[in-house]
Amino acid sequence: MKRIWLLCVSAALAVLSSAEEQCPKKVYSPLSRLLAPGSAVTLHCGGDASLTGLSAPAEWSLNGRPLRSNPQRTISEDSVLITAARINDAGNYTCHRGGKIVSTVNITVGVAPEKPVLSCSRKVPTQNVRCEWSATNRPIPAPSCKLLVRKRLIGQSSQYNCTFSSTKQRCSCVLPHVEGDTVLYLVSLCVSNSAGAQKSEDQTFTGDSIIKPDPPINVQVHAVMRSSRSLWVNWSKPLSWRTDFYRLRYQVRYRTDQQREYQLLPSRDPRLLISDAGPRRRYEVQVRGQEEFDHGQWSAWSHEAYGHTWAEPELQTQGYQSTHRVHKGVLAGTVGGTSLFSQSEGSGLGEEELEVQASSNGSDLLARHTGWVTGVTLLGTAILVSLFIAQYRKKLKTQLLKLGGLAPHFRPPFAKVRQPQMTSDLQGIPLSSPPSSGAQAEGREEPAPLASPAPPSPLHLMNMGYFLVPLKEPQGGPSLGPRSQESEET
């Protein structure tokens, strides 16, 4: 057991020592100085001429070349004054007397990089590992970055060169990774320039544990028709999630403008129905995503999207502006400057109760106006129809009579004619007289033969004449119809 502990300690020490060797720090001494850009410094030529026996004047050189004065640099007998240090002022300053080196100092102009904070992630399970660091303070000059990687802690160490963006002040590194590989990585970032070097803290992770997708996009919030307590939210997966094999799960958070805390709802699909929203409210909605099997981290929240719950549109009818104004006045609680309802002190009515009471009063008034308009319309229609019938009654009757004579194909049954009954006084009288003599026959005219009866005309039910024209009695005697018989019997 002790041997295993010693092996672990030795492995950790080996890792630390190798990391220090790969990212050495620059140490400054009295013979080397770090100057920030724009700072001032005075360099003195070391040694005393009376003590050293050197009476020759001091001569200065920069990186082995004679040093001359310029607007930012002034050379005197025994010193050099730099008023505003620049990158070009960096180098080895040497003082010579009589051809001998008296003193030397190394000047570095720049800003050393800060200690980096490394973050590694994968936007999609099919991509390589991407590590980044963004500088808070601009390092001068631009640094170089390299990623130090060790697999399985005690494996062989390797380096990957990174790129530094001067505009974004960011180091970006790519670590190759095989999809599905569960190897454990130990990584760190080394950032260095002429002013110094810094190394980040070591990080350990596997490929699946650092999956972090981009936030969802195109978040939209819609009201649900005829539902004042529902909101429909839909969105799209991020463009970087270029795979259909792996899916995302989502979380939706929402709140009103008056709320501080969010309400959270899960979703497996890029859409969600919120069914507990408040009526006539404005909501702020955001969405984030994560790999469906809980691998890695949640993405950042998406941009805010806003939407209102559904509200029934107000009644606005042209031609009834006065009614609409009265209705609006009822909702406001006054009509013509007079309050429709009052609230006494201590009544306990809140704003919601007053709103409900005003709404109910407005609905009753609107219903009464609608009833009056409907009644007047029906009454006017009835009057117009009556006047039309009274004016065209005769014409309509004539048209009906004409239409009654257009049915010749219909033949109603003939009425039976009842034979008159002979009374006792007429029973002895023969119906036909005996033949007369020739003389009498000559003196008397023969009666004309009876014409054959005309065929009865058809009876038309639509002919109103049957009911309006009375029957005429034949001349010379009573009618043989049923009415005559009834009169005779009586």
PDB file of N, CA, C and O in Angstrom, residues 334-370:
ATOM      1  N   THR A 334     -67.911  55.502 -15.286  1.00  0.00           N
ATOM      2  CA  THR A 334     -68.699  56.723 -15.357  1.00  0.00           C
ATOM      3  C   THR A 334     -69.325  56.845 -16.722  1.00  0.00           C
ATOM      4  O   THR A 334     -68.756  56.403 -17.708  1.00  0.00           O
ATOM      5  N   VAL A 335     -70.498  57.468 -16.787  1.00  0.00           N
ATOM      6  CA  VAL A 335     -71.156  57.821 -18.038  1.00  0.00           C
ATOM      7  C   VAL A 335     -71.662  59.238 -17.875  1.00  0.00           C
ATOM      8  O   VAL A 335     -72.480  59.534 -17.004  1.00  0.00           O
ATOM      9  N   GLY A 336     -71.202  60.133 -18.737  1.00  0.00           N
ATOM     10  CA  GLY A 336     -71.630  61.533 -18.640  1.00  0.00           C
ATOM     11  C   GLY A 336     -71.180  62.198 -17.366  1.00  0.00           C
ATOM     12  O   GLY A 336     -71.847  63.086 -16.839  1.00  0.00           O
ATOM     13  N   GLY A 337     -70.025  61.752 -16.831  1.00  0.00           N
ATOM     14  CA  GLY A 337     -69.512  62.363 -15.613  1.00  0.00           C
ATOM     15  C   GLY A 337     -70.135  61.833 -14.353  1.00  0.00           C
ATOM     16  O   GLY A 337     -69.796  62.275 -13.258  1.00  0.00           O
ATOM     17  N   THR A 338     -71.069  60.892 -14.474  1.00  0.00           N
ATOM     18  CA  THR A 338     -71.735  60.327 -13.293  1.00  0.00           C
ATOM     19  C   THR A 338     -71.211  58.938 -13.034  1.00  0.00           C
ATOM     20  O   THR A 338     -71.134  58.115 -13.956  1.00  0.00           O
ATOM     21  N   SER A 339     -70.844  58.622 -11.840  1.00  0.00           N
ATOM     22  CA  SER A 339     -70.322  57.314 -11.484  1.00  0.00           C
ATOM     23  C   SER A 339     -71.451  56.294 -11.470  1.00  0.00           C
ATOM     24  O   SER A 339     -72.527  56.533 -10.931  1.00  0.00           O
ATOM     25  N   LEU A 340     -71.201  55.150 -12.136  1.00  0.00           N
ATOM     26  CA  LEU A 340     -72.197  54.079 -12.173  1.00  0.00           C
ATOM     27  C   LEU A 340     -72.197  53.270 -10.893  1.00  0.00           C
ATOM     28  O   LEU A 340     -73.176  52.617 -10.564  1.00  0.00           O
ATOM     29  N   PHE A 341     -71.099  53.216 -10.212  1.00  0.00           N
ATOM     30  CA  PHE A 341     -71.057  52.494  -8.944  1.00  0.00           C
ATOM     31  C   PHE A 341     -70.057  53.220  -8.058  1.00  0.00           C
ATOM     32  O   PHE A 341     -69.108  53.819  -8.525  1.00  0.00           O
ATOM     33  N   SER A 342     -70.262  53.133  -6.818  1.00  0.00           N
ATOM     34  CA  SER A 342     -69.421  53.850  -5.871  1.00  0.00           C
ATOM     35  C   SER A 342     -68.842  52.868  -4.880  1.00  0.00           C
ATOM     36  O   SER A 342     -69.372  51.784  -4.661  1.00  0.00           O
ATOM     37  N   GLN A 343     -67.768  53.269  -4.299  1.00  0.00           N
ATOM     38  CA  GLN A 343     -67.093  52.442  -3.300  1.00  0.00           C
ATOM     39  C   GLN A 343     -66.982  53.263  -2.033  1.00  0.00           C
ATOM     40  O   GLN A 343     -66.299  54.277  -1.982  1.00  0.00           O
ATOM     41  N   SER A 344     -67.677  52.837  -1.044  1.00  0.00           N
ATOM     42  CA  SER A 344     -67.624  53.546   0.225  1.00  0.00           C
ATOM     43  C   SER A 344     -66.384  53.153   0.995  1.00  0.00           C
ATOM     44  O   SER A 344     -65.753  52.145   0.716  1.00  0.00           O
ATOM     45  N   GLU A 345     -66.045  53.945   1.957  1.00  0.00           N
ATOM     46  CA  GLU A 345     -64.865  53.645   2.755  1.00  0.00           C
ATOM     47  C   GLU A 345     -65.096  52.367   3.539  1.00  0.00           C
ATOM     48  O   GLU A 345     -66.141  52.173   4.143  1.00  0.00           O
ATOM     49  N   GLY A 346     -64.083  51.514   3.488  1.00  0.00           N
ATOM     50  CA  GLY A 346     -64.178  50.266   4.220  1.00  0.00           C
ATOM     51  C   GLY A 346     -65.049  49.235   3.544  1.00  0.00           C
ATOM     52  O   GLY A 346     -65.450  48.267   4.171  1.00  0.00           O
ATOM     53  N   SER A 347     -65.378  49.437   2.269  1.00  0.00           N
ATOM     54  CA  SER A 347     -66.219  48.449   1.592  1.00  0.00           C
ATOM     55  C   SER A 347     -65.460  47.178   1.292  1.00  0.00           C
ATOM     56  O   SER A 347     -66.057  46.130   1.099  1.00  0.00           O
ATOM     57  N   GLY A 348     -64.141  47.281   1.173  1.00  0.00           N
ATOM     58  CA  GLY A 348     -63.353  46.082   0.928  1.00  0.00           C
ATOM     59  C   GLY A 348     -63.239  45.705  -0.525  1.00  0.00           C
ATOM     60  O   GLY A 348     -62.684  44.673  -0.849  1.00  0.00           O
ATOM     61  N   LEU A 349     -63.799  46.502  -1.447  1.00  0.00           N
ATOM     62  CA  LEU A 349     -63.709  46.171  -2.859  1.00  0.00           C
ATOM     63  C   LEU A 349     -62.317  46.500  -3.363  1.00  0.00           C
ATOM     64  O   LEU A 349     -61.841  47.617  -3.207  1.00  0.00           O
ATOM     65  N   GLY A 350     -61.715  45.532  -3.965  1.00  0.00           N
ATOM     66  CA  GLY A 350     -60.408  45.748  -4.540  1.00  0.00           C
ATOM     67  C   GLY A 350     -60.514  46.154  -6.001  1.00  0.00           C
ATOM     68  O   GLY A 350     -61.592  46.260  -6.573  1.00  0.00           O
ATOM     69  N   GLU A 351     -59.374  46.342  -6.617  1.00  0.00           N
ATOM     70  CA  GLU A 351     -59.362  46.746  -8.026  1.00  0.00           C
ATOM     71  C   GLU A 351     -59.948  45.666  -8.918  1.00  0.00           C
ATOM     72  O   GLU A 351     -60.652  45.955  -9.876  1.00  0.00           O
ATOM     73  N   GLU A 352     -59.693  44.394  -8.612  1.00  0.00           N
ATOM     74  CA  GLU A 352     -60.222  43.315  -9.446  1.00  0.00           C
ATOM     75  C   GLU A 352     -61.733  43.251  -9.357  1.00  0.00           C
ATOM     76  O   GLU A 352     -62.437  43.045 -10.352  1.00  0.00           O
ATOM     77  N   GLU A 353     -62.309  43.433  -8.121  1.00  0.00           N
ATOM     78  CA  GLU A 353     -63.759  43.377  -7.976  1.00  0.00           C
ATOM     79  C   GLU A 353     -64.420  44.530  -8.692  1.00  0.00           C
ATOM     80  O   GLU A 353     -65.469  44.390  -9.317  1.00  0.00           O
ATOM     81  N   LEU A 354     -63.812  45.729  -8.613  1.00  0.00           N
ATOM     82  CA  LEU A 354     -64.370  46.859  -9.339  1.00  0.00           C
ATOM     83  C   LEU A 354     -64.328  46.633 -10.830  1.00  0.00           C
ATOM     84  O   LEU A 354     -65.241  46.990 -11.566  1.00  0.00           O
ATOM     85  N   GLU A 355     -63.282  46.029 -11.307  1.00  0.00           N
ATOM     86  CA  GLU A 355     -63.173  45.749 -12.748  1.00  0.00           C
ATOM     87  C   GLU A 355     -64.240  44.767 -13.191  1.00  0.00           C
ATOM     88  O   GLU A 355     -64.868  44.925 -14.238  1.00  0.00           O
ATOM     89  N   VAL A 356     -64.489  43.731 -12.378  1.00  0.00           N
ATOM     90  CA  VAL A 356     -65.527  42.753 -12.712  1.00  0.00           C
ATOM     91  C   VAL A 356     -66.893  43.398 -12.708  1.00  0.00           C
ATOM     92  O   VAL A 356     -67.734  43.157 -13.574  1.00  0.00           O
ATOM     93  N   GLN A 357     -67.178  44.282 -11.694  1.00  0.00           N
ATOM     94  CA  GLN A 357     -68.473  44.941 -11.608  1.00  0.00           C
ATOM     95  C   GLN A 357     -68.687  45.858 -12.802  1.00  0.00           C
ATOM     96  O   GLN A 357     -69.761  45.901 -13.399  1.00  0.00           O
ATOM     97  N   ALA A 358     -67.672  46.606 -13.199  1.00  0.00           N
ATOM     98  CA  ALA A 358     -67.805  47.485 -14.362  1.00  0.00           C
ATOM     99  C   ALA A 358     -68.029  46.694 -15.630  1.00  0.00           C
ATOM    100  O   ALA A 358     -68.811  47.065 -16.491  1.00  0.00           O
ATOM    101  N   SER A 359     -67.362  45.563 -15.765  1.00  0.00           N
ATOM    102  CA  SER A 359     -67.537  44.733 -16.958  1.00  0.00           C
ATOM    103  C   SER A 359     -68.942  44.189 -17.055  1.00  0.00           C
ATOM    104  O   SER A 359     -69.558  44.162 -18.115  1.00  0.00           O
ATOM    105  N   SER A 360     -69.538  43.751 -15.908  1.00  0.00           N
ATOM    106  CA  SER A 360     -70.898  43.207 -15.938  1.00  0.00           C
ATOM    107  C   SER A 360     -71.914  44.290 -16.262  1.00  0.00           C
ATOM    108  O   SER A 360     -72.860  44.074 -17.025  1.00  0.00           O
ATOM    109  N   ASN A 361     -71.741  45.514 -15.719  1.00  0.00           N
ATOM    110  CA  ASN A 361     -72.661  46.603 -16.049  1.00  0.00           C
ATOM    111  C   ASN A 361     -72.599  46.947 -17.526  1.00  0.00           C
ATOM    112  O   ASN A 361     -73.613  47.190 -18.174  1.00  0.00           O
ATOM    113  N   GLY A 362     -71.415  46.972 -18.087  1.00  0.00           N
ATOM    114  CA  GLY A 362     -71.289  47.262 -19.504  1.00  0.00           C
ATOM    115  C   GLY A 362     -71.938  46.187 -20.364  1.00  0.00           C
ATOM    116  O   GLY A 362     -72.574  46.485 -21.380  1.00  0.00           O
ATOM    117  N   SER A 363     -71.846  44.922 -19.967  1.00  0.00           N
ATOM    118  CA  SER A 363     -72.466  43.846 -20.738  1.00  0.00           C
ATOM    119  C   SER A 363     -73.986  43.960 -20.711  1.00  0.00           C
ATOM    120  O   SER A 363     -74.660  43.760 -21.733  1.00  0.00           O
ATOM    121  N   ASP A 364     -74.580  44.299 -19.537  1.00  0.00           N
ATOM    122  CA  ASP A 364     -76.042  44.440 -19.456  1.00  0.00           C
ATOM    123  C   ASP A 364     -76.528  45.584 -20.338  1.00  0.00           C
ATOM    124  O   ASP A 364     -77.542  45.474 -21.037  1.00  0.00           O
ATOM    125  N   LEU A 365     -75.831  46.726 -20.295  1.00  0.00           N
ATOM    126  CA  LEU A 365     -76.253  47.857 -21.106  1.00  0.00           C
ATOM    127  C   LEU A 365     -76.168  47.538 -22.592  1.00  0.00           C
ATOM    128  O   LEU A 365     -77.053  47.881 -23.377  1.00  0.00           O
ATOM    129  N   LEU A 366     -75.120  46.854 -22.984  1.00  0.00           N
ATOM    130  CA  LEU A 366     -74.980  46.469 -24.384  1.00  0.00           C
ATOM    131  C   LEU A 366     -76.078  45.507 -24.798  1.00  0.00           C
ATOM    132  O   LEU A 366     -76.619  45.593 -25.914  1.00  0.00           O
ATOM    133  N   ALA A 367     -76.476  44.589 -23.911  1.00  0.00           N
ATOM    134  CA  ALA A 367     -77.546  43.641 -24.230  1.00  0.00           C
ATOM    135  C   ALA A 367     -78.878  44.359 -24.417  1.00  0.00           C
ATOM    136  O   ALA A 367     -79.664  44.032 -25.319  1.00  0.00           O
ATOM    137  N   ARG A 368     -79.148  45.371 -23.575  1.00  0.00           N
ATOM    138  CA  ARG A 368     -80.404  46.117 -23.727  1.00  0.00           C
ATOM    139  C   ARG A 368     -80.447  46.869 -25.048  1.00  0.00           C
ATOM    140  O   ARG A 368     -81.455  46.883 -25.744  1.00  0.00           O
ATOM    141  N   HIS A 369     -79.356  47.504 -25.416  1.00  0.00           N
ATOM    142  CA  HIS A 369     -79.326  48.210 -26.693  1.00  0.00           C
ATOM    143  C   HIS A 369     -79.520  47.247 -27.860  1.00  0.00           C
ATOM    144  O   HIS A 369     -80.219  47.557 -28.832  1.00  0.00           O
ATOM    145  N   THR A 370     -78.913  46.095 -27.787  1.00  0.00           N
ATOM    146  CA  THR A 370     -79.070  45.105 -28.856  1.00  0.00           C
ATOM    147  C   THR A 370     -80.519  44.638 -28.956  1.00  0.00           C
ATOM    148  O   THR A 370     -81.061  44.468 -30.052  1.00  0.00           O
TER     149      THR A 370
END
